[in-house]
PDB file of C-alpha atoms in Angstrom:
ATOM      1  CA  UNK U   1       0.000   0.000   0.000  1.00 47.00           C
ATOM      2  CA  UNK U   2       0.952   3.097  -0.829  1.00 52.00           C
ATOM      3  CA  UNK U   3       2.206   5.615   2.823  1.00 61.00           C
ATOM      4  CA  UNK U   4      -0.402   8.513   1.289  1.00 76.00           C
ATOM      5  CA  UNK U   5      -4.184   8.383   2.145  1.00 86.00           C
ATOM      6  CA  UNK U   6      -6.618   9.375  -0.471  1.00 91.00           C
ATOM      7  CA  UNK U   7     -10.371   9.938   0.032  1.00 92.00           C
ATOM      8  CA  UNK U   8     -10.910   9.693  -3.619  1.00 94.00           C
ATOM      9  CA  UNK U   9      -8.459   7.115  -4.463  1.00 95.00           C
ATOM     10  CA  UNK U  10      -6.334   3.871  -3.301  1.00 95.00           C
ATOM     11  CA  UNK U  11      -2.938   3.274  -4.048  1.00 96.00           C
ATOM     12  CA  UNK U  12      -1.570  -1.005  -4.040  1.00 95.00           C
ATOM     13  CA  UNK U  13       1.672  -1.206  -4.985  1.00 95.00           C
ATOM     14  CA  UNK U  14       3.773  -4.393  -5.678  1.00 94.00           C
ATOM     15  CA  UNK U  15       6.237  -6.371  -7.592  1.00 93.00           C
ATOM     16  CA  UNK U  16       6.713  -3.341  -9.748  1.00 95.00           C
ATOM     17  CA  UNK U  17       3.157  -2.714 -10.538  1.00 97.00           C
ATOM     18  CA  UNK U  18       1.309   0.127  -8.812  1.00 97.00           C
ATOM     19  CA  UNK U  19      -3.191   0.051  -9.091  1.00 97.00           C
ATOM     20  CA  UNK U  20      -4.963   3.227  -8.627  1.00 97.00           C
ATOM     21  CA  UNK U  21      -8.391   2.200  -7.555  1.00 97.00           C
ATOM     22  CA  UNK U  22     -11.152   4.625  -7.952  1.00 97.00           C
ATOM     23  CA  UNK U  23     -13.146   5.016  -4.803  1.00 95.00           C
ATOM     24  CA  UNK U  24     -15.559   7.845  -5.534  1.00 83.00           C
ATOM     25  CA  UNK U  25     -16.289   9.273  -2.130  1.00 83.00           C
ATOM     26  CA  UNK U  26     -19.372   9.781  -4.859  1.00 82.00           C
ATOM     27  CA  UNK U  27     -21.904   7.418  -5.994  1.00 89.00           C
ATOM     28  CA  UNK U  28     -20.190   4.708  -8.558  1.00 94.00           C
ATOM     29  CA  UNK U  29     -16.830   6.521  -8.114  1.00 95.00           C
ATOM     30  CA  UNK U  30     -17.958  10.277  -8.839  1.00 93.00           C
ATOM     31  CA  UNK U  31     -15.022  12.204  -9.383  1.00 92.00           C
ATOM     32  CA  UNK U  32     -15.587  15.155  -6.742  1.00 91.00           C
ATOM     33  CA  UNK U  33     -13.050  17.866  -5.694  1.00 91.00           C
ATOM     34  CA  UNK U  34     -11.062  15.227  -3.713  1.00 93.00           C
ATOM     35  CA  UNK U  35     -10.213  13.412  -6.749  1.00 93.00           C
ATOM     36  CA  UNK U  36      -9.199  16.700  -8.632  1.00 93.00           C
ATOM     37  CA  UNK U  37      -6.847  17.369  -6.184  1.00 93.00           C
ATOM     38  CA  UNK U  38      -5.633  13.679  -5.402  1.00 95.00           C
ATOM     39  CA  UNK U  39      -5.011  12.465  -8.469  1.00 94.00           C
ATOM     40  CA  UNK U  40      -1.957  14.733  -9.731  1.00 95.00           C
ATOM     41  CA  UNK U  41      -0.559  14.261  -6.424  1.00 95.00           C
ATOM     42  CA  UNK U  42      -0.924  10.585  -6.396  1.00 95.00           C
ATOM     43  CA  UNK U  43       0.770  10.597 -10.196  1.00 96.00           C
ATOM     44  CA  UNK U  44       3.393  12.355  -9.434  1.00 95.00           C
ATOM     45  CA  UNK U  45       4.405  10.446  -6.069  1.00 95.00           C
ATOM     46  CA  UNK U  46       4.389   7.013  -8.420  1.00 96.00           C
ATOM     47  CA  UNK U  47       5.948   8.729 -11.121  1.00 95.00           C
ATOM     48  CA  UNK U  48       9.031   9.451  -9.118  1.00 95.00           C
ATOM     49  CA  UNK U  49       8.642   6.043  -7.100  1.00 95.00           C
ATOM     50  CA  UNK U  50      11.858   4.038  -9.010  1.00 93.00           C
ATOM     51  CA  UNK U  51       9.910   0.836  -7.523  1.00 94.00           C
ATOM     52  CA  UNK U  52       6.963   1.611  -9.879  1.00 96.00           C
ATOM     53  CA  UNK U  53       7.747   0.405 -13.583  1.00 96.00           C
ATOM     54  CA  UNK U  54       3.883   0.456 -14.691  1.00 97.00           C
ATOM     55  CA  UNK U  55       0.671   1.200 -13.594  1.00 97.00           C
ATOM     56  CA  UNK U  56      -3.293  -0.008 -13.305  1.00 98.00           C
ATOM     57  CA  UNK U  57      -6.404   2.395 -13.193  1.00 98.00           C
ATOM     58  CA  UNK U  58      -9.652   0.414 -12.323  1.00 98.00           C
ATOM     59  CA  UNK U  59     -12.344   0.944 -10.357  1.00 97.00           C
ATOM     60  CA  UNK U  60     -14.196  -0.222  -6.867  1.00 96.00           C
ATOM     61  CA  UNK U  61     -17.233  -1.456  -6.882  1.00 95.00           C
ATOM     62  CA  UNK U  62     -19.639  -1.783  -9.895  1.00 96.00           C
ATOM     63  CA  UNK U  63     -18.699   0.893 -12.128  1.00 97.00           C
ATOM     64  CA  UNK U  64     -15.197   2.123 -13.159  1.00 97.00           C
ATOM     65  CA  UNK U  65     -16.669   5.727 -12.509  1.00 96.00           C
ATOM     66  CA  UNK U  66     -19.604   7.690 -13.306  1.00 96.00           C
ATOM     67  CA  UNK U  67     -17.755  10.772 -14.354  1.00 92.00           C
ATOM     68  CA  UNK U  68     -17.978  13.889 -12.487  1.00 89.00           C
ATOM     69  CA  UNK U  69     -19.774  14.967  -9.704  1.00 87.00           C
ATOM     70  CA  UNK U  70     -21.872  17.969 -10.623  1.00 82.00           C
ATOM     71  CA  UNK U  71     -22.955  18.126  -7.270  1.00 82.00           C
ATOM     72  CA  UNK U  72     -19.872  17.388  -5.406  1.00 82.00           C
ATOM     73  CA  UNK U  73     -18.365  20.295  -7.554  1.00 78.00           C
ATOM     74  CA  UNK U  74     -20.979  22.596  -6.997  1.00 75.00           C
ATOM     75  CA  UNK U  75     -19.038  24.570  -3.916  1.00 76.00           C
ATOM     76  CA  UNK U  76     -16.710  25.117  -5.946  1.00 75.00           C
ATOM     77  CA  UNK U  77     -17.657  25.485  -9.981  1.00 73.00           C
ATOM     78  CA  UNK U  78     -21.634  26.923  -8.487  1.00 70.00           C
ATOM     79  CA  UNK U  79     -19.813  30.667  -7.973  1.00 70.00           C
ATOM     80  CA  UNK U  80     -18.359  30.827 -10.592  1.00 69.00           C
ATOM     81  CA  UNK U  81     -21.195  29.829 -13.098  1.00 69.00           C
ATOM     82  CA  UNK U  82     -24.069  31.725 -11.620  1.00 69.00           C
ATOM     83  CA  UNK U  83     -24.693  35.721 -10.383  1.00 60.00           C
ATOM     84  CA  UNK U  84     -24.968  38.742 -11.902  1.00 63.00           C
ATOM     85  CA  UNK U  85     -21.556  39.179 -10.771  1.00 64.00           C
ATOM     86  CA  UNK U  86     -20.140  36.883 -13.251  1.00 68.00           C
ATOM     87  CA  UNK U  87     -17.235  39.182 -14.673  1.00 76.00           C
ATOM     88  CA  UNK U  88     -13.499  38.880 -15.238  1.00 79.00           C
ATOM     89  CA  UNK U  89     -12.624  37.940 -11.577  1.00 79.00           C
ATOM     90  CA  UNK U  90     -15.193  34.963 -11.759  1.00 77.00           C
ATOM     91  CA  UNK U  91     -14.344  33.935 -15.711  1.00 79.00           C
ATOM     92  CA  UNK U  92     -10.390  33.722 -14.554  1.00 84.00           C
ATOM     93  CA  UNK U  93     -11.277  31.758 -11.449  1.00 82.00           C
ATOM     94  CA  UNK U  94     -13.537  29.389 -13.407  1.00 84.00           C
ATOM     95  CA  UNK U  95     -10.249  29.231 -16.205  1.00 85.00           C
ATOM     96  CA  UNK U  96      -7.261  28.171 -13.336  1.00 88.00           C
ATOM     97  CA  UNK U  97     -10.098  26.205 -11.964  1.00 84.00           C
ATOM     98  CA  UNK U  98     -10.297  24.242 -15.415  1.00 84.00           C
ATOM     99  CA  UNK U  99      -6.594  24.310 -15.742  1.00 89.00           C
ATOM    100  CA  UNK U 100      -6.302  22.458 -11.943  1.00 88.00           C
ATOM    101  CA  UNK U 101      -8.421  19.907 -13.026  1.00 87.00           C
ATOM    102  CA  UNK U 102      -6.861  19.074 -15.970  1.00 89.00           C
ATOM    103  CA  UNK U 103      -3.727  18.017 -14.359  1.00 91.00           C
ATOM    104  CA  UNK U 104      -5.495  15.027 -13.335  1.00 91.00           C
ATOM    105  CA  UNK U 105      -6.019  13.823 -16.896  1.00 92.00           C
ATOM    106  CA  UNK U 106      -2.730  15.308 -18.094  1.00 92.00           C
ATOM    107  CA  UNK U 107      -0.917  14.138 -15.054  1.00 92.00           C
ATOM    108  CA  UNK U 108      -1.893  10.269 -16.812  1.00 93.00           C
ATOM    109  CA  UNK U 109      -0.573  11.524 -20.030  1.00 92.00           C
ATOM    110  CA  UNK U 110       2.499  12.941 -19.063  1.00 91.00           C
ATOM    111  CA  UNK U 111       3.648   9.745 -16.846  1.00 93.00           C
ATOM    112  CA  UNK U 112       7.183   8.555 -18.089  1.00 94.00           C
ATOM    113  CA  UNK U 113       5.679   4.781 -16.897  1.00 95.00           C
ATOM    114  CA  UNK U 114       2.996   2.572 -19.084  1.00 97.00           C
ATOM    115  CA  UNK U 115      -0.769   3.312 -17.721  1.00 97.00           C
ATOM    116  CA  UNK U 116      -3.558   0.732 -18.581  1.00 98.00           C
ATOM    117  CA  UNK U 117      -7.059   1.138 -17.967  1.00 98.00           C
ATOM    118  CA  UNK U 118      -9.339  -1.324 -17.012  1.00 98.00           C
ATOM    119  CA  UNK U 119     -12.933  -0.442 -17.532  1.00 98.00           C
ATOM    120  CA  UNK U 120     -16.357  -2.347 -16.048  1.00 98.00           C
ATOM    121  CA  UNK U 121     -19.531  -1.061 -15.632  1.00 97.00           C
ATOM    122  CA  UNK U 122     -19.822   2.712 -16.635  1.00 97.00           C
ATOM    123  CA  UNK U 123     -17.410   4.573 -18.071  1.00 98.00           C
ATOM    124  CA  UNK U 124     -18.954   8.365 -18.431  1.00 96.00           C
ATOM    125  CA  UNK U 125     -17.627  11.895 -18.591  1.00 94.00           C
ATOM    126  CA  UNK U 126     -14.831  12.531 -16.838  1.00 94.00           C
ATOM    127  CA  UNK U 127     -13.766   8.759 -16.767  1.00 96.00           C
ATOM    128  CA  UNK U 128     -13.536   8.998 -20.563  1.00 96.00           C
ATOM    129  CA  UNK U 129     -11.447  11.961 -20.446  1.00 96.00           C
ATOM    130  CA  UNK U 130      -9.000   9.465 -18.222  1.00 96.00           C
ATOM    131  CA  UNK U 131      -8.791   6.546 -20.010  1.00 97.00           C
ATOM    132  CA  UNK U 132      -8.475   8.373 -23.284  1.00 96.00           C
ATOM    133  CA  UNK U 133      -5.169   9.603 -21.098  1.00 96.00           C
ATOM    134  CA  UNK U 134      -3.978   6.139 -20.570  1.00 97.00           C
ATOM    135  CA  UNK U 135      -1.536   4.128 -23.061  1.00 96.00           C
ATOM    136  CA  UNK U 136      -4.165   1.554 -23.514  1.00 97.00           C
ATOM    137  CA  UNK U 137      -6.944   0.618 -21.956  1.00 98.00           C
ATOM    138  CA  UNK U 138      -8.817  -3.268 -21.603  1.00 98.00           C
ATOM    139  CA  UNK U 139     -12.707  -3.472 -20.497  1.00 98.00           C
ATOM    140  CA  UNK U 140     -15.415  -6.307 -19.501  1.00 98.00           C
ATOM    141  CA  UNK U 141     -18.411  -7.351 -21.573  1.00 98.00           C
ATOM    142  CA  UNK U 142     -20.394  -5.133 -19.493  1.00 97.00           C
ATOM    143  CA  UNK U 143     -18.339  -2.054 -19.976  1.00 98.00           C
ATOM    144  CA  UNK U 144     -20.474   1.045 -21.112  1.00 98.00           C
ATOM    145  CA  UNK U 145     -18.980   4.188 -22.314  1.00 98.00           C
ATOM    146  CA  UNK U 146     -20.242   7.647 -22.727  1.00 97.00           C
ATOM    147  CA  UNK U 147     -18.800  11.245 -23.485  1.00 95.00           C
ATOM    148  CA  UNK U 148     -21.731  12.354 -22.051  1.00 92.00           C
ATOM    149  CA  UNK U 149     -20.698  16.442 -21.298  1.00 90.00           C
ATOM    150  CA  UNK U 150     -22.915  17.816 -23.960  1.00 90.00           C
ATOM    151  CA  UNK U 151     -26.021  16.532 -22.569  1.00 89.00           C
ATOM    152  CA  UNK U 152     -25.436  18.783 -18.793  1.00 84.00           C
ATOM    153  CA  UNK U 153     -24.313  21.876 -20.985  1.00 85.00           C
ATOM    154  CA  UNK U 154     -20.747  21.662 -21.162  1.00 87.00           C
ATOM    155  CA  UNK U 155     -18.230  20.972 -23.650  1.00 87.00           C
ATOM    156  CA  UNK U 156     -15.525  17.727 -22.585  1.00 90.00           C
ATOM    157  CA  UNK U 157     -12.620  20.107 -21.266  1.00 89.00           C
ATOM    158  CA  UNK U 158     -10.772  17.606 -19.882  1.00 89.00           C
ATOM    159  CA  UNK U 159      -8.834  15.754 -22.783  1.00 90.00           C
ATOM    160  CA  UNK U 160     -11.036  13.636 -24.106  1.00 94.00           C
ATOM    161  CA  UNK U 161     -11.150  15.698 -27.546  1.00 94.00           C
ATOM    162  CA  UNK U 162      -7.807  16.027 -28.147  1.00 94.00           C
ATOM    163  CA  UNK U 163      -6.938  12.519 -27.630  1.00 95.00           C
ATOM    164  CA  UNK U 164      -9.872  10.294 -28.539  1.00 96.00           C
ATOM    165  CA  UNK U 165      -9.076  11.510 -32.582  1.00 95.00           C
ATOM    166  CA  UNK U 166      -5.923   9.774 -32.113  1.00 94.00           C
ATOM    167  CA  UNK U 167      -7.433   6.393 -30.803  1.00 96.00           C
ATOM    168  CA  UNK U 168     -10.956   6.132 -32.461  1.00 97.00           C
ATOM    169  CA  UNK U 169     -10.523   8.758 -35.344  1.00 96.00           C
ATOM    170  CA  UNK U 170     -12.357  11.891 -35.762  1.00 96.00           C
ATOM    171  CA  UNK U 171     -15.785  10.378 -36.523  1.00 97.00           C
ATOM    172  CA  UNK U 172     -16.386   8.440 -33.421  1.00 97.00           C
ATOM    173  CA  UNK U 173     -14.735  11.372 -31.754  1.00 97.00           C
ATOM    174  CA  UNK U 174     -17.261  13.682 -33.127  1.00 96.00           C
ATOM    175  CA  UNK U 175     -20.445  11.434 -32.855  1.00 97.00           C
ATOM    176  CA  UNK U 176     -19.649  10.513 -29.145  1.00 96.00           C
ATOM    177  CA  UNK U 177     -19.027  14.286 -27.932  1.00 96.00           C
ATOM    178  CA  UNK U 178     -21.831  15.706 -30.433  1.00 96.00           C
ATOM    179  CA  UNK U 179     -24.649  12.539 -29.261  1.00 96.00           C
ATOM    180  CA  UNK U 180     -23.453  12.225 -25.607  1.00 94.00           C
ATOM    181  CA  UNK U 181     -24.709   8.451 -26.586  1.00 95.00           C
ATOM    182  CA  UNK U 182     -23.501   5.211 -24.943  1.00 97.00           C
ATOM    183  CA  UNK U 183     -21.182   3.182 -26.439  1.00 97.00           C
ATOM    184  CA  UNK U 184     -21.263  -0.715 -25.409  1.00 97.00           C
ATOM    185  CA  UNK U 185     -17.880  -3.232 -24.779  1.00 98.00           C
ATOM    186  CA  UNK U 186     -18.881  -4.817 -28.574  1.00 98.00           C
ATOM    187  CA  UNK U 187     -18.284  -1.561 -30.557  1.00 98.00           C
ATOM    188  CA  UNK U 188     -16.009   0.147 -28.471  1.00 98.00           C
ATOM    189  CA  UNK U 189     -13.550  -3.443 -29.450  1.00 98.00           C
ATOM    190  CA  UNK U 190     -14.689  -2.143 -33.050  1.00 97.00           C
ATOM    191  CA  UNK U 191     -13.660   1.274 -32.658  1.00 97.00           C
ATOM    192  CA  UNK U 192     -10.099   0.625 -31.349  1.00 97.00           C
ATOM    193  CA  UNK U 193     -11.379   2.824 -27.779  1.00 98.00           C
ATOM    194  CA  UNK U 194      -9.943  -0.747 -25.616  1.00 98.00           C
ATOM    195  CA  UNK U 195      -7.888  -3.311 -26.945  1.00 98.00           C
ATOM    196  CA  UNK U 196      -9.608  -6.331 -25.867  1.00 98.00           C
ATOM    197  CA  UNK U 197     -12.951  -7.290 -24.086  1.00 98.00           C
ATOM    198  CA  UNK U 198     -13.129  -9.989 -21.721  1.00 98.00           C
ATOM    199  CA  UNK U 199     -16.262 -11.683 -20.575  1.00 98.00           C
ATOM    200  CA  UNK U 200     -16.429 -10.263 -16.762  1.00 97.00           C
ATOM    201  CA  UNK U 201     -14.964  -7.788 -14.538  1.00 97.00           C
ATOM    202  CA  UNK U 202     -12.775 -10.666 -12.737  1.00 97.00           C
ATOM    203  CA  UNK U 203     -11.576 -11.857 -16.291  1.00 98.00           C
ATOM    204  CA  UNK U 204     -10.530  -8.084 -16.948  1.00 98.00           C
ATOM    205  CA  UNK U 205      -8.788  -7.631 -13.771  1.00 97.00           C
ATOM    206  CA  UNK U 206      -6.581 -11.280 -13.942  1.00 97.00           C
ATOM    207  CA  UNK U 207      -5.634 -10.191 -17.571  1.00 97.00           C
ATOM    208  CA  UNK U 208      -5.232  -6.925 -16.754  1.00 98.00           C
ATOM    209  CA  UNK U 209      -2.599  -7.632 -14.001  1.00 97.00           C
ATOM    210  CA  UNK U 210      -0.993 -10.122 -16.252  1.00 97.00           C
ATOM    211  CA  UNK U 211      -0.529  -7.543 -19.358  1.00 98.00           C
ATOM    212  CA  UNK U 212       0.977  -5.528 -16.233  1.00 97.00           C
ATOM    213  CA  UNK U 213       3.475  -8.095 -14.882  1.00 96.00           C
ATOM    214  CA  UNK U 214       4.772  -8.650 -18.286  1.00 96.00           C
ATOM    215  CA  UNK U 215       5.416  -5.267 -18.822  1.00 96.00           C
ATOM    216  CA  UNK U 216       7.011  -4.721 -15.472  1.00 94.00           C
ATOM    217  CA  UNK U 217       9.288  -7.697 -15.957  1.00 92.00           C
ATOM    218  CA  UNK U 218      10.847  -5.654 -19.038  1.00 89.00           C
ATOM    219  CA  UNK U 219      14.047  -3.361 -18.728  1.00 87.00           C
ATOM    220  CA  UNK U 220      11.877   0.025 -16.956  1.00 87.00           C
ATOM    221  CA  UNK U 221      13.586   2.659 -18.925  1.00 87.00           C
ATOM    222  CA  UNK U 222      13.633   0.947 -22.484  1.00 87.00           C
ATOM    223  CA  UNK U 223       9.919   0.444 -21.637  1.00 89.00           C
ATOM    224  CA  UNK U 224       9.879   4.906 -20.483  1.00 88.00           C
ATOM    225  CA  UNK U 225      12.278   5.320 -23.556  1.00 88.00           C
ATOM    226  CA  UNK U 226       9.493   3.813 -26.123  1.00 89.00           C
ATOM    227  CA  UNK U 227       6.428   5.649 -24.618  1.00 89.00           C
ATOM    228  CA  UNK U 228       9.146   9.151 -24.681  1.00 88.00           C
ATOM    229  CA  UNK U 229       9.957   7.970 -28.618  1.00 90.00           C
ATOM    230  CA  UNK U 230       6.123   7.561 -29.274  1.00 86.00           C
ATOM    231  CA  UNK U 231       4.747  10.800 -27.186  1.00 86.00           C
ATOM    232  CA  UNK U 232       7.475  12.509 -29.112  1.00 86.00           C
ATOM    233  CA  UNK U 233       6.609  11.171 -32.340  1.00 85.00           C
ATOM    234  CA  UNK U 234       2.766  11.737 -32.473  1.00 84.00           C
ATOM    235  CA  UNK U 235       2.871  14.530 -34.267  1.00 82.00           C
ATOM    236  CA  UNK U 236       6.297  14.701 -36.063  1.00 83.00           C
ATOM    237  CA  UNK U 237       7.150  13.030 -39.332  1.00 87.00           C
ATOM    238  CA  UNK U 238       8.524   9.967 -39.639  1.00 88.00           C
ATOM    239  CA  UNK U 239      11.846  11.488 -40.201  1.00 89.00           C
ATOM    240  CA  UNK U 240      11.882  13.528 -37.222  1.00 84.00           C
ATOM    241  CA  UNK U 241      10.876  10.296 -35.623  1.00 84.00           C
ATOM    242  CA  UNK U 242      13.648   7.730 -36.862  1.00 86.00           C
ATOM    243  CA  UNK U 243      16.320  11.129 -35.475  1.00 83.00           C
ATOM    244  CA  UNK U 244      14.625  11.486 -32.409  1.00 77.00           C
ATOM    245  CA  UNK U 245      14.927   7.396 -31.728  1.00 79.00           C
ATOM    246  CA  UNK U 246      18.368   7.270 -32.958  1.00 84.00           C
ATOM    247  CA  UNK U 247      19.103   9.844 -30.609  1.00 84.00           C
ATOM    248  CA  UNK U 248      17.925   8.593 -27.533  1.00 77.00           C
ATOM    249  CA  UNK U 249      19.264   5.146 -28.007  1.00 72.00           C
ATOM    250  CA  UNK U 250      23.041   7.111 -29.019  1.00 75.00           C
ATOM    251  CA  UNK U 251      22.349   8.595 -25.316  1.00 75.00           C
ATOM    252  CA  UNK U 252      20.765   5.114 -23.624  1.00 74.00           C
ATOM    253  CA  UNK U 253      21.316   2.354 -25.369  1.00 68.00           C
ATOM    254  CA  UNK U 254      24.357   1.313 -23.155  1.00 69.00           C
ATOM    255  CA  UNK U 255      22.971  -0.198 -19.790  1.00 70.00           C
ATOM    256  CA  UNK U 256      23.816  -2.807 -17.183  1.00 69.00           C
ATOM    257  CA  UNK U 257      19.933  -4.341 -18.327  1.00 65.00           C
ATOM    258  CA  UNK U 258      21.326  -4.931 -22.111  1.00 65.00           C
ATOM    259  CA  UNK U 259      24.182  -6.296 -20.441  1.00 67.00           C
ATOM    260  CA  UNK U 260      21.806  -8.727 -18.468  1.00 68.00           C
ATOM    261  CA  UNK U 261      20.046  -9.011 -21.458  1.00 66.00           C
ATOM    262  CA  UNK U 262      22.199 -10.593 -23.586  1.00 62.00           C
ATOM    263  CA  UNK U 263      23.563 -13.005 -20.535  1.00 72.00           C
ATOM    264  CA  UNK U 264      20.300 -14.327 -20.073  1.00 72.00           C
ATOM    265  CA  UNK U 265      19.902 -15.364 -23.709  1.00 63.00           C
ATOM    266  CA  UNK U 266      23.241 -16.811 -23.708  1.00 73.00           C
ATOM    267  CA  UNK U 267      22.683 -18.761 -20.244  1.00 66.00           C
ATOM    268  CA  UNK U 268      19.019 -19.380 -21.282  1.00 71.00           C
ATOM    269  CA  UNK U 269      17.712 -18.232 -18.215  1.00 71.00           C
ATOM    270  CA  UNK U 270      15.188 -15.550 -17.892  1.00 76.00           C
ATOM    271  CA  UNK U 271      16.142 -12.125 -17.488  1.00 75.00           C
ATOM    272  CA  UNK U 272      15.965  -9.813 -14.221  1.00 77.00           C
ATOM    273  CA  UNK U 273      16.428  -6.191 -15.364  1.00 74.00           C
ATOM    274  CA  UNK U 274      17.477  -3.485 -13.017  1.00 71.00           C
ATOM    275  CA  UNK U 275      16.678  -0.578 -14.357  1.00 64.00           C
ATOM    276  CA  UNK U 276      20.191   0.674 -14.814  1.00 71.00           C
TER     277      UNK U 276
END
């Protein structure tokens, strides 16, 4: 377990592999202001944790989460949306408020370790805006998904828009934030959103934590290095991409865990990289 306590969240770390476990305080894990201010915190604490080579986001309970909690938030965002003294102050409050909660998503993003999702139940909102965060994501048969923003007023701020394109395409992207429909485990397998579905939530989380242990038995910063090389290249053109690879492994290649590497092979023993 993880020395930190969370309302919002739970931290298990072991073997290499660290789970973030949604626990709401909100109905079906409700992401409140607890979790907007936990979940940056609890990235960066694992991101810097050397133990940690890859990490698990699921949730507790029957849901993964329900998305945000209007009414958790209301304290907060109610201020800053309502009164006739809306103005500048209010508008650049409700702006850094936006920004603060968008750490939590980017916070996923910018981890230099592997994040996997693994979705049951509902997936709505907010949690969308998460898992699109994630490197890939896994979900049960009775996974439901839905970008469903548009349908309390409010345009997905959060992520989901700017990285969904990239996973589903623009279409889905577009028919999911303009509908605010639901999306079941079948075609979200169809649409690329997970990678697999598996036939309940115990299924998910056993394959889930084995995906996990097989990337954590890997050298840690060859597995870093290809998420950096891939981040990096998103955008760029192949070119750029092939200098920008050649370049890190100029700079990293060299390590005592290519060293083990090629022992084990020659020994035929299985490896145990070091990270170093």
């Amino acid at each position: 377990m993880d020395g930190t306590t969370y309302k919002s969240l739970r931290i298990e770390k072991a073997d290499g592999i660290a789970e973030l476990v949604l626990t709401g305080p909100g109905k079906g894990n409700a992401m409140g202001p607890d979790f907007w201010r936990e979940m940056p915190e609890a990235l960066r604490a694992l991101d810097a944790d050397d133990s940690v080579r890859v990490m698990l986001v699921r949730g507790e309970g029957q849901n993964f989460t329900y998305g945000l909690d209007l009414m958790g938030m209301m304290e907060s965002l109610g201020p800053l949306l309502t009164g006739e003294s809306n103005l500048a102050l209010e508008r650049s409050q409700l702006l850094k408020l936006i920004g603060d909660m968008q750490q939590a998503t980017e916070g996923v993003a910018r981890c230099k370790k592997p994040v996997i999702a693994a979705v049951h139940g509902w997936c709505i909102g907010g949690g969308m805006d998460l898992i699109a965060a994630c490197d890939f994501r896994y979900c049960s048969q009775d996974a439901k998904f839905s970008l469903r923003e548009v349908k309390v007023g409010i345009v997905a701020d959060l992520g989901a828009l700017q990285r969904l394109p990239r996973i589903i395409g623009e279409g889905h992207t577009r028919e999911l934030a303009y509908t605010g429909g639901d999306v079941d485990a079948a075609r979200a397998l169809r649409m690329g959103l997970v990678n697999e579905v598996f036939p309940s939530p115990e299924a998910l989380l056993t394959e889930a934590r084995a995906t996990a242990r097989r990337i954590a038995d890997n050298p840690p910063l060859v597995i870093q290095g290809a998420k950096q090389v891939m981040e990096y290249c998103a955008d760029k053109s192949i070119a750029d991409g092939l200098r920008y690879v050649a370049v890190w492994n100029s700079a990293f290649l060299q390590s005592l865990d290519l060293t083990e590497a090629f022992s084990a092979f020659a020994e035929r023993r299985p490896p145990k990289f070091q990270g170093r």
